[in-house]
């Protein structure tokens, strides 16, 4: 077997094991929830739907962090950790879609939209949208609870006070803090000092996305396998800039991406009013009139297709899009340089390189 085949087979085995772990976990919880009421089924169905498929980026970062630190292939501890990360990701997506007023996820209705449609199809009383939001919040909370249960199932390596537990706890707290900074910037950004917009946007992507997408999952896998402090610092030097490149690419796709590959409407971030690094750079580099147009129309509930085209024009012609691409390349280069310095065996290093390449150059 070639090294490429070994990597492909080992990674496929792990992804399949995580899928099986998620199925088994949710099946066992379904039995408990059904005992409460059969009406709970849509919540469980929404969670199952979200954790089925996806790129498994966080689980894979965790796995190769584990293997790089000497962990055995497909060991149960790292499979369970991967499942816990996927459940946390699903909870974050559910709540993020509510906050962003996003009606689509992976090409289909978001969870709150599914509950809104359920209300309408059943002819229930009162406001369907309010029900959809409330039901989705509870679904996200349930999924978050499941993530904690799954992580606890790892056992002694994830017990209170361990390095892995501290990383898992910090990851969840940082995402909530980053999410708040994100919604704060949407409402406060137009009246704040424009000179600090790029710095604030970079802080948001670091704590809302970059750390929990790459840095913490990689460190979590390493910690579970008993990685040294030096190796964990090396993991961070690689994974944090990678995560920042990942989110910057996401921001570009949120404005300029093809709906057929992103699963989101064109210009969705503009409708949601996201004050990303891309937008902050446009505010900094555009003319006063163009910056005023961005402030006035970004996130407007009546944003038209013509408005989206104009916002895209300003972002591109101001040089903000090109500047963001430079940042993506710079963060990517920093990540690859750090990866080259990591004292890893060839298999995990190659796997991490391929994950990094796919992350920086992705189209969806």
Tab-separated table of C-alpha atoms in Angstrom:
chain	number	residue	atom	x	y	z
A	1	UNK	CA	0.000	0.000	0.000
A	2	UNK	CA	1.356	3.432	-0.923
A	3	UNK	CA	1.558	6.261	1.605
A	4	UNK	CA	-1.229	8.101	-0.249
A	5	UNK	CA	-3.476	5.042	-0.051
A	6	UNK	CA	-2.730	4.598	3.638
A	7	UNK	CA	-3.638	8.207	4.357
A	8	UNK	CA	-6.820	8.011	2.306
A	9	UNK	CA	-7.934	4.753	3.911
A	10	UNK	CA	-7.125	5.832	7.459
A	11	UNK	CA	-8.930	9.135	7.059
A	12	UNK	CA	-11.952	7.449	5.460
A	13	UNK	CA	-12.081	4.906	8.296
A	14	UNK	CA	-12.056	7.704	10.861
A	15	UNK	CA	-14.796	9.706	9.108
A	16	UNK	CA	-16.922	6.556	8.919
A	17	UNK	CA	-16.278	5.836	12.599
A	18	UNK	CA	-17.369	9.366	13.581
A	19	UNK	CA	-20.536	8.980	11.494
A	20	UNK	CA	-21.265	5.687	13.235
A	21	UNK	CA	-20.579	7.208	16.648
A	22	UNK	CA	-22.988	10.068	15.930
A	23	UNK	CA	-25.673	7.663	14.732
A	24	UNK	CA	-25.320	5.481	17.813
A	25	UNK	CA	-25.264	8.442	20.184
A	26	UNK	CA	-28.338	10.115	18.681
A	27	UNK	CA	-30.220	6.806	18.467
A	28	UNK	CA	-29.724	6.268	22.190
A	29	UNK	CA	-30.879	9.825	22.968
A	30	UNK	CA	-33.831	9.443	20.601
A	31	UNK	CA	-35.126	6.628	22.770
A	32	UNK	CA	-34.947	8.885	25.821
A	33	UNK	CA	-36.560	11.871	24.114
A	34	UNK	CA	-39.350	9.738	22.628
A	35	UNK	CA	-40.214	8.693	26.153
A	36	UNK	CA	-40.894	12.339	26.951
A	37	UNK	CA	-43.128	12.879	23.911
A	38	UNK	CA	-43.218	11.879	20.249
A	39	UNK	CA	-43.561	15.614	19.519
A	40	UNK	CA	-39.823	15.983	20.271
A	41	UNK	CA	-38.926	14.108	17.070
A	42	UNK	CA	-38.475	17.228	14.866
A	43	UNK	CA	-35.758	18.482	17.225
A	44	UNK	CA	-33.891	15.196	17.013
A	45	UNK	CA	-34.428	15.017	13.259
A	46	UNK	CA	-32.960	18.496	12.815
A	47	UNK	CA	-29.835	17.558	14.757
A	48	UNK	CA	-29.409	14.278	12.868
A	49	UNK	CA	-29.786	16.093	9.559
A	50	UNK	CA	-27.099	18.644	10.417
A	51	UNK	CA	-24.494	16.146	11.630
A	52	UNK	CA	-24.952	13.955	8.556
A	53	UNK	CA	-22.360	14.863	5.964
A	54	UNK	CA	-20.352	18.069	5.943
A	55	UNK	CA	-16.597	18.444	5.557
A	56	UNK	CA	-15.765	17.090	9.058
A	57	UNK	CA	-12.949	19.662	9.196
A	58	UNK	CA	-12.943	19.984	12.991
A	59	UNK	CA	-13.111	16.242	13.587
A	60	UNK	CA	-10.281	15.664	11.109
A	61	UNK	CA	-8.103	18.358	12.669
A	62	UNK	CA	-8.676	16.655	16.009
A	63	UNK	CA	-7.796	13.260	14.566
A	64	UNK	CA	-4.524	14.327	12.966
A	65	UNK	CA	-3.615	16.272	16.111
A	66	UNK	CA	-4.097	12.982	17.969
A	67	UNK	CA	-2.067	10.967	15.450
A	68	UNK	CA	0.684	13.593	15.313
A	69	UNK	CA	1.087	13.281	19.087
A	70	UNK	CA	1.414	9.501	18.924
A	71	UNK	CA	-2.220	8.434	19.251
A	72	UNK	CA	-3.241	5.108	17.710
A	73	UNK	CA	-5.299	4.996	14.469
A	74	UNK	CA	-9.101	5.201	14.941
A	75	UNK	CA	-8.910	4.872	18.751
A	76	UNK	CA	-12.273	5.249	20.461
A	77	UNK	CA	-11.260	8.353	22.437
A	78	UNK	CA	-10.557	10.428	19.333
A	79	UNK	CA	-13.627	9.101	17.509
A	80	UNK	CA	-15.794	10.223	20.430
A	81	UNK	CA	-14.000	13.592	20.486
A	82	UNK	CA	-14.711	13.983	16.777
A	83	UNK	CA	-18.402	13.301	17.379
A	84	UNK	CA	-18.490	15.856	20.219
A	85	UNK	CA	-16.924	18.481	17.937
A	86	UNK	CA	-19.452	17.755	15.193
A	87	UNK	CA	-22.323	18.169	17.663
A	88	UNK	CA	-20.867	21.454	18.894
A	89	UNK	CA	-20.501	22.634	15.290
A	90	UNK	CA	-24.147	21.754	14.607
A	91	UNK	CA	-25.288	23.714	17.685
A	92	UNK	CA	-23.243	26.717	16.572
A	93	UNK	CA	-24.712	26.564	13.061
A	94	UNK	CA	-28.293	26.438	14.355
A	95	UNK	CA	-27.815	29.492	16.545
A	96	UNK	CA	-25.719	31.313	13.933
A	97	UNK	CA	-28.462	30.980	11.323
A	98	UNK	CA	-31.021	32.469	13.722
A	99	UNK	CA	-28.726	35.378	14.578
A	100	UNK	CA	-27.925	36.012	10.903
A	101	UNK	CA	-31.529	35.588	9.751
A	102	UNK	CA	-30.260	33.018	7.262
A	103	UNK	CA	-32.962	30.850	5.730
A	104	UNK	CA	-30.642	28.340	4.063
A	105	UNK	CA	-27.991	25.909	5.215
A	106	UNK	CA	-26.128	23.515	2.897
A	107	UNK	CA	-28.580	24.161	0.107
A	108	UNK	CA	-31.718	23.470	2.179
A	109	UNK	CA	-33.820	25.309	4.754
A	110	UNK	CA	-32.068	26.253	7.988
A	111	UNK	CA	-33.414	24.733	11.203
A	112	UNK	CA	-35.469	27.749	12.247
A	113	UNK	CA	-36.954	27.923	8.737
A	114	UNK	CA	-37.881	24.227	8.909
A	115	UNK	CA	-39.770	24.835	12.151
A	116	UNK	CA	-41.476	27.901	10.693
A	117	UNK	CA	-42.616	25.792	7.739
A	118	UNK	CA	-43.763	23.010	10.083
A	119	UNK	CA	-45.941	25.520	11.929
A	120	UNK	CA	-47.488	26.703	8.668
A	121	UNK	CA	-48.088	23.218	7.299
A	122	UNK	CA	-49.883	22.109	10.477
A	123	UNK	CA	-52.073	25.206	10.690
A	124	UNK	CA	-50.997	25.967	14.251
A	125	UNK	CA	-51.967	29.123	16.119
A	126	UNK	CA	-49.983	32.330	16.719
A	127	UNK	CA	-46.862	33.520	14.897
A	128	UNK	CA	-45.045	30.897	12.797
A	129	UNK	CA	-41.726	32.774	12.648
A	130	UNK	CA	-41.586	33.278	16.402
A	131	UNK	CA	-42.249	29.563	16.869
A	132	UNK	CA	-39.546	28.702	14.343
A	133	UNK	CA	-36.942	30.798	16.141
A	134	UNK	CA	-37.895	29.534	19.596
A	135	UNK	CA	-37.885	25.882	18.509
A	136	UNK	CA	-34.523	26.269	16.778
A	137	UNK	CA	-32.955	27.929	19.834
A	138	UNK	CA	-34.062	24.961	21.919
A	139	UNK	CA	-32.773	22.538	19.277
A	140	UNK	CA	-29.387	24.273	19.350
A	141	UNK	CA	-29.339	24.158	23.151
A	142	UNK	CA	-30.165	20.447	23.090
A	143	UNK	CA	-27.380	19.847	20.564
A	144	UNK	CA	-24.961	21.803	22.758
A	145	UNK	CA	-25.953	19.615	25.699
A	146	UNK	CA	-25.377	16.506	23.587
A	147	UNK	CA	-21.913	17.781	22.671
A	148	UNK	CA	-21.018	18.021	26.351
A	149	UNK	CA	-22.392	14.523	26.993
A	150	UNK	CA	-20.374	13.079	24.129
A	151	UNK	CA	-17.163	14.766	25.250
A	152	UNK	CA	-17.649	13.441	28.797
A	153	UNK	CA	-18.011	9.931	27.326
A	154	UNK	CA	-14.295	10.055	26.380
A	155	UNK	CA	-13.496	9.274	30.000
A	156	UNK	CA	-10.395	10.033	32.051
A	157	UNK	CA	-8.510	11.837	29.268
A	158	UNK	CA	-11.328	14.428	29.155
A	159	UNK	CA	-11.972	14.655	32.899
A	160	UNK	CA	-12.145	17.930	34.829
A	161	UNK	CA	-8.741	19.604	35.071
A	162	UNK	CA	-7.170	17.783	32.124
A	163	UNK	CA	-5.617	19.757	29.274
A	164	UNK	CA	-8.231	18.398	26.862
A	165	UNK	CA	-11.116	19.527	29.083
A	166	UNK	CA	-9.615	23.005	29.450
A	167	UNK	CA	-9.275	23.319	25.670
A	168	UNK	CA	-12.852	22.125	25.076
A	169	UNK	CA	-14.249	24.559	27.656
A	170	UNK	CA	-12.207	27.482	26.322
A	171	UNK	CA	-13.271	26.728	22.758
A	172	UNK	CA	-16.963	26.939	23.612
A	173	UNK	CA	-16.596	30.125	25.663
A	174	UNK	CA	-14.592	31.858	22.934
A	175	UNK	CA	-17.157	31.053	20.263
A	176	UNK	CA	-19.927	32.657	22.338
A	177	UNK	CA	-17.773	35.727	22.994
A	178	UNK	CA	-16.862	35.990	19.310
A	179	UNK	CA	-20.491	35.635	18.285
A	180	UNK	CA	-21.451	38.503	20.584
A	181	UNK	CA	-18.664	40.694	19.195
A	182	UNK	CA	-20.002	39.908	15.726
A	183	UNK	CA	-23.572	41.055	16.432
A	184	UNK	CA	-22.255	44.032	18.398
A	185	UNK	CA	-20.223	45.203	15.415
A	186	UNK	CA	-23.266	44.949	13.154
A	187	UNK	CA	-25.157	47.501	15.248
A	188	UNK	CA	-22.294	49.570	16.688
A	189	UNK	CA	-19.942	49.496	13.704
A	190	UNK	CA	-21.637	52.356	11.801
A	191	UNK	CA	-21.104	54.755	14.733
A	192	UNK	CA	-17.689	53.499	15.860
A	193	UNK	CA	-14.296	54.756	14.745
A	194	UNK	CA	-13.899	53.476	11.200
A	195	UNK	CA	-10.112	53.336	11.605
A	196	UNK	CA	-10.483	50.411	14.006
A	197	UNK	CA	-12.965	48.428	11.889
A	198	UNK	CA	-10.389	46.073	10.371
A	199	UNK	CA	-8.837	45.282	13.762
A	200	UNK	CA	-12.262	44.619	15.291
A	201	UNK	CA	-13.243	42.387	12.363
A	202	UNK	CA	-10.027	40.398	12.675
A	203	UNK	CA	-10.683	39.853	16.380
A	204	UNK	CA	-14.174	38.598	15.575
A	205	UNK	CA	-13.005	36.025	13.047
A	206	UNK	CA	-10.277	34.841	15.415
A	207	UNK	CA	-12.602	34.066	18.307
A	208	UNK	CA	-15.859	33.317	16.497
A	209	UNK	CA	-14.390	30.982	13.900
A	210	UNK	CA	-10.629	30.539	13.499
A	211	UNK	CA	-9.855	29.109	16.900
A	212	UNK	CA	-12.737	26.663	17.009
A	213	UNK	CA	-12.465	25.629	13.367
A	214	UNK	CA	-8.805	24.624	13.401
A	215	UNK	CA	-6.659	25.638	16.387
A	216	UNK	CA	-8.662	24.147	19.258
A	217	UNK	CA	-9.656	20.892	17.479
A	218	UNK	CA	-6.014	20.212	16.554
A	219	UNK	CA	-4.830	20.994	20.085
A	220	UNK	CA	-7.656	18.925	21.536
A	221	UNK	CA	-6.556	15.845	19.624
A	222	UNK	CA	-2.963	16.440	20.671
A	223	UNK	CA	-3.908	16.926	24.330
A	224	UNK	CA	-5.952	13.715	24.363
A	225	UNK	CA	-2.869	11.855	23.098
A	226	UNK	CA	-0.600	13.459	25.713
A	227	UNK	CA	1.170	16.013	23.501
A	228	UNK	CA	3.925	18.133	25.052
A	229	UNK	CA	3.468	21.860	25.598
A	230	UNK	CA	6.018	22.478	22.865
A	231	UNK	CA	4.047	20.435	20.329
A	232	UNK	CA	0.789	22.155	21.292
A	233	UNK	CA	2.453	25.547	20.744
A	234	UNK	CA	3.578	24.312	17.333
A	235	UNK	CA	0.041	23.153	16.567
A	236	UNK	CA	-1.255	26.630	17.434
A	237	UNK	CA	1.351	28.363	15.254
A	238	UNK	CA	0.102	26.292	12.309
A	239	UNK	CA	-3.627	26.113	12.959
A	240	UNK	CA	-4.489	29.669	14.046
A	241	UNK	CA	-3.372	31.389	10.812
A	242	UNK	CA	-4.967	28.514	8.906
A	243	UNK	CA	-8.259	29.190	10.684
A	244	UNK	CA	-8.014	32.898	9.907
A	245	UNK	CA	-7.414	32.121	6.227
A	246	UNK	CA	-10.397	29.730	6.371
A	247	UNK	CA	-12.729	32.423	7.706
A	248	UNK	CA	-11.466	35.100	5.326
A	249	UNK	CA	-12.148	32.718	2.444
A	250	UNK	CA	-15.622	32.159	3.899
A	251	UNK	CA	-16.170	35.925	3.957
A	252	UNK	CA	-15.204	36.229	0.292
A	253	UNK	CA	-17.550	33.375	-0.619
A	254	UNK	CA	-20.328	35.003	1.398
A	255	UNK	CA	-20.223	37.979	-0.980
A	256	UNK	CA	-18.891	36.609	-4.268
A	257	UNK	CA	-19.503	32.843	-4.014
A	258	UNK	CA	-21.555	30.746	-6.426
A	259	UNK	CA	-24.827	29.673	-4.737
A	260	UNK	CA	-24.585	26.288	-6.473
A	261	UNK	CA	-21.375	25.495	-4.567
A	262	UNK	CA	-21.853	27.480	-1.338
A	263	UNK	CA	-25.470	26.413	-0.727
A	264	UNK	CA	-26.253	30.051	0.171
A	265	UNK	CA	-27.912	32.834	-1.869
A	266	UNK	CA	-25.533	35.165	-3.693
A	267	UNK	CA	-24.421	38.047	-1.470
A	268	UNK	CA	-25.911	36.458	1.638
A	269	UNK	CA	-23.415	38.122	4.014
A	270	UNK	CA	-24.442	41.516	2.654
A	271	UNK	CA	-28.097	40.841	3.415
A	272	UNK	CA	-27.169	39.705	6.915
A	273	UNK	CA	-25.139	42.871	7.560
A	274	UNK	CA	-21.888	41.098	8.393
A	275	UNK	CA	-19.058	43.575	9.044
A	276	UNK	CA	-16.294	41.254	7.982
A	277	UNK	CA	-12.663	42.083	7.287
A	278	UNK	CA	-13.659	42.298	3.613
A	279	UNK	CA	-16.290	44.949	4.402
A	280	UNK	CA	-14.025	46.756	6.883
A	281	UNK	CA	-11.310	47.049	4.225
A	282	UNK	CA	-13.874	48.431	1.779
A	283	UNK	CA	-14.984	51.040	4.326
A	284	UNK	CA	-11.349	51.999	4.821
A	285	UNK	CA	-10.396	52.178	1.146
A	286	UNK	CA	-13.580	53.376	-0.622
A	287	UNK	CA	-14.555	56.985	-1.214
A	288	UNK	CA	-16.587	58.791	1.449
A	289	UNK	CA	-19.748	58.480	-0.647
A	290	UNK	CA	-19.172	54.775	-1.247
A	291	UNK	CA	-18.442	54.133	2.440
A	292	UNK	CA	-21.658	55.955	3.324
A	293	UNK	CA	-23.533	53.710	0.868
A	294	UNK	CA	-22.090	50.605	2.569
A	295	UNK	CA	-23.136	51.880	5.999
A	296	UNK	CA	-26.623	52.733	4.747
A	297	UNK	CA	-27.398	49.548	2.812
A	298	UNK	CA	-25.426	46.749	4.506
A	299	UNK	CA	-27.893	44.474	6.300
A	300	UNK	CA	-30.919	46.482	5.189
A	301	UNK	CA	-34.115	44.363	5.224
A	302	UNK	CA	-35.057	45.710	1.773
A	303	UNK	CA	-31.636	45.194	0.187
A	304	UNK	CA	-32.210	44.767	-3.546
A	305	UNK	CA	-30.259	42.832	-6.164
A	306	UNK	CA	-29.096	46.199	-7.524
A	307	UNK	CA	-27.811	47.124	-4.051
A	308	UNK	CA	-25.894	43.844	-3.845
A	309	UNK	CA	-24.301	44.455	-7.236
A	310	UNK	CA	-23.295	47.972	-6.150
A	311	UNK	CA	-21.853	46.737	-2.847
A	312	UNK	CA	-19.883	44.099	-4.709
A	313	UNK	CA	-18.593	46.744	-7.128
A	314	UNK	CA	-17.421	48.975	-4.290
A	315	UNK	CA	-15.727	46.091	-2.474
A	316	UNK	CA	-13.918	44.991	-5.623
A	317	UNK	CA	-12.997	48.381	-7.091
A	318	UNK	CA	-11.864	49.800	-3.745
A	319	UNK	CA	-9.221	47.099	-3.609
A	320	UNK	CA	-10.768	45.405	-0.575
A	321	UNK	CA	-11.234	42.077	-2.362
A	322	UNK	CA	-7.622	42.048	-3.563
A	323	UNK	CA	-6.387	43.031	-0.091
A	324	UNK	CA	-8.388	40.190	1.456
A	325	UNK	CA	-6.876	37.718	-1.004
A	326	UNK	CA	-3.424	38.960	0.042
A	327	UNK	CA	-4.335	38.357	3.691
A	328	UNK	CA	-5.555	34.849	2.862
A	329	UNK	CA	-2.276	34.104	1.083
A	330	UNK	CA	-0.227	35.572	3.939
A	331	UNK	CA	-2.063	33.580	6.609
A	332	UNK	CA	-1.827	30.470	4.465
A	333	UNK	CA	1.909	30.938	3.993
A	334	UNK	CA	2.391	31.401	7.744
A	335	UNK	CA	0.430	28.201	8.387
A	336	UNK	CA	2.449	26.164	5.885
A	337	UNK	CA	5.750	27.512	7.240
A	338	UNK	CA	4.719	26.515	10.770
A	339	UNK	CA	3.611	23.091	9.541
A	340	UNK	CA	7.017	22.502	7.958
A	341	UNK	CA	8.595	23.107	11.376
A	342	UNK	CA	6.379	20.659	13.247
A	343	UNK	CA	8.202	17.497	14.422
A	344	UNK	CA	5.613	15.102	12.988
A	345	UNK	CA	5.776	11.794	11.175
A	346	UNK	CA	5.167	12.004	7.448
A	347	UNK	CA	1.592	10.657	7.504
A	348	UNK	CA	0.028	13.222	9.888
A	349	UNK	CA	2.080	16.044	8.377
A	350	UNK	CA	0.893	15.160	4.872
A	351	UNK	CA	-2.697	14.865	6.068
A	352	UNK	CA	-2.558	18.284	7.730
A	353	UNK	CA	-1.006	19.795	4.612
A	354	UNK	CA	-3.826	18.459	2.456
A	355	UNK	CA	-6.454	19.736	4.886
A	356	UNK	CA	-4.772	23.123	4.873
A	357	UNK	CA	-4.617	23.280	1.080
A	358	UNK	CA	-8.305	22.398	0.789
A	359	UNK	CA	-9.199	24.962	3.463
A	360	UNK	CA	-7.383	27.903	1.868
A	361	UNK	CA	-8.458	27.232	-1.726
A	362	UNK	CA	-12.021	25.985	-1.144
A	363	UNK	CA	-14.982	27.211	-3.215
A	364	UNK	CA	-17.773	26.245	-0.792
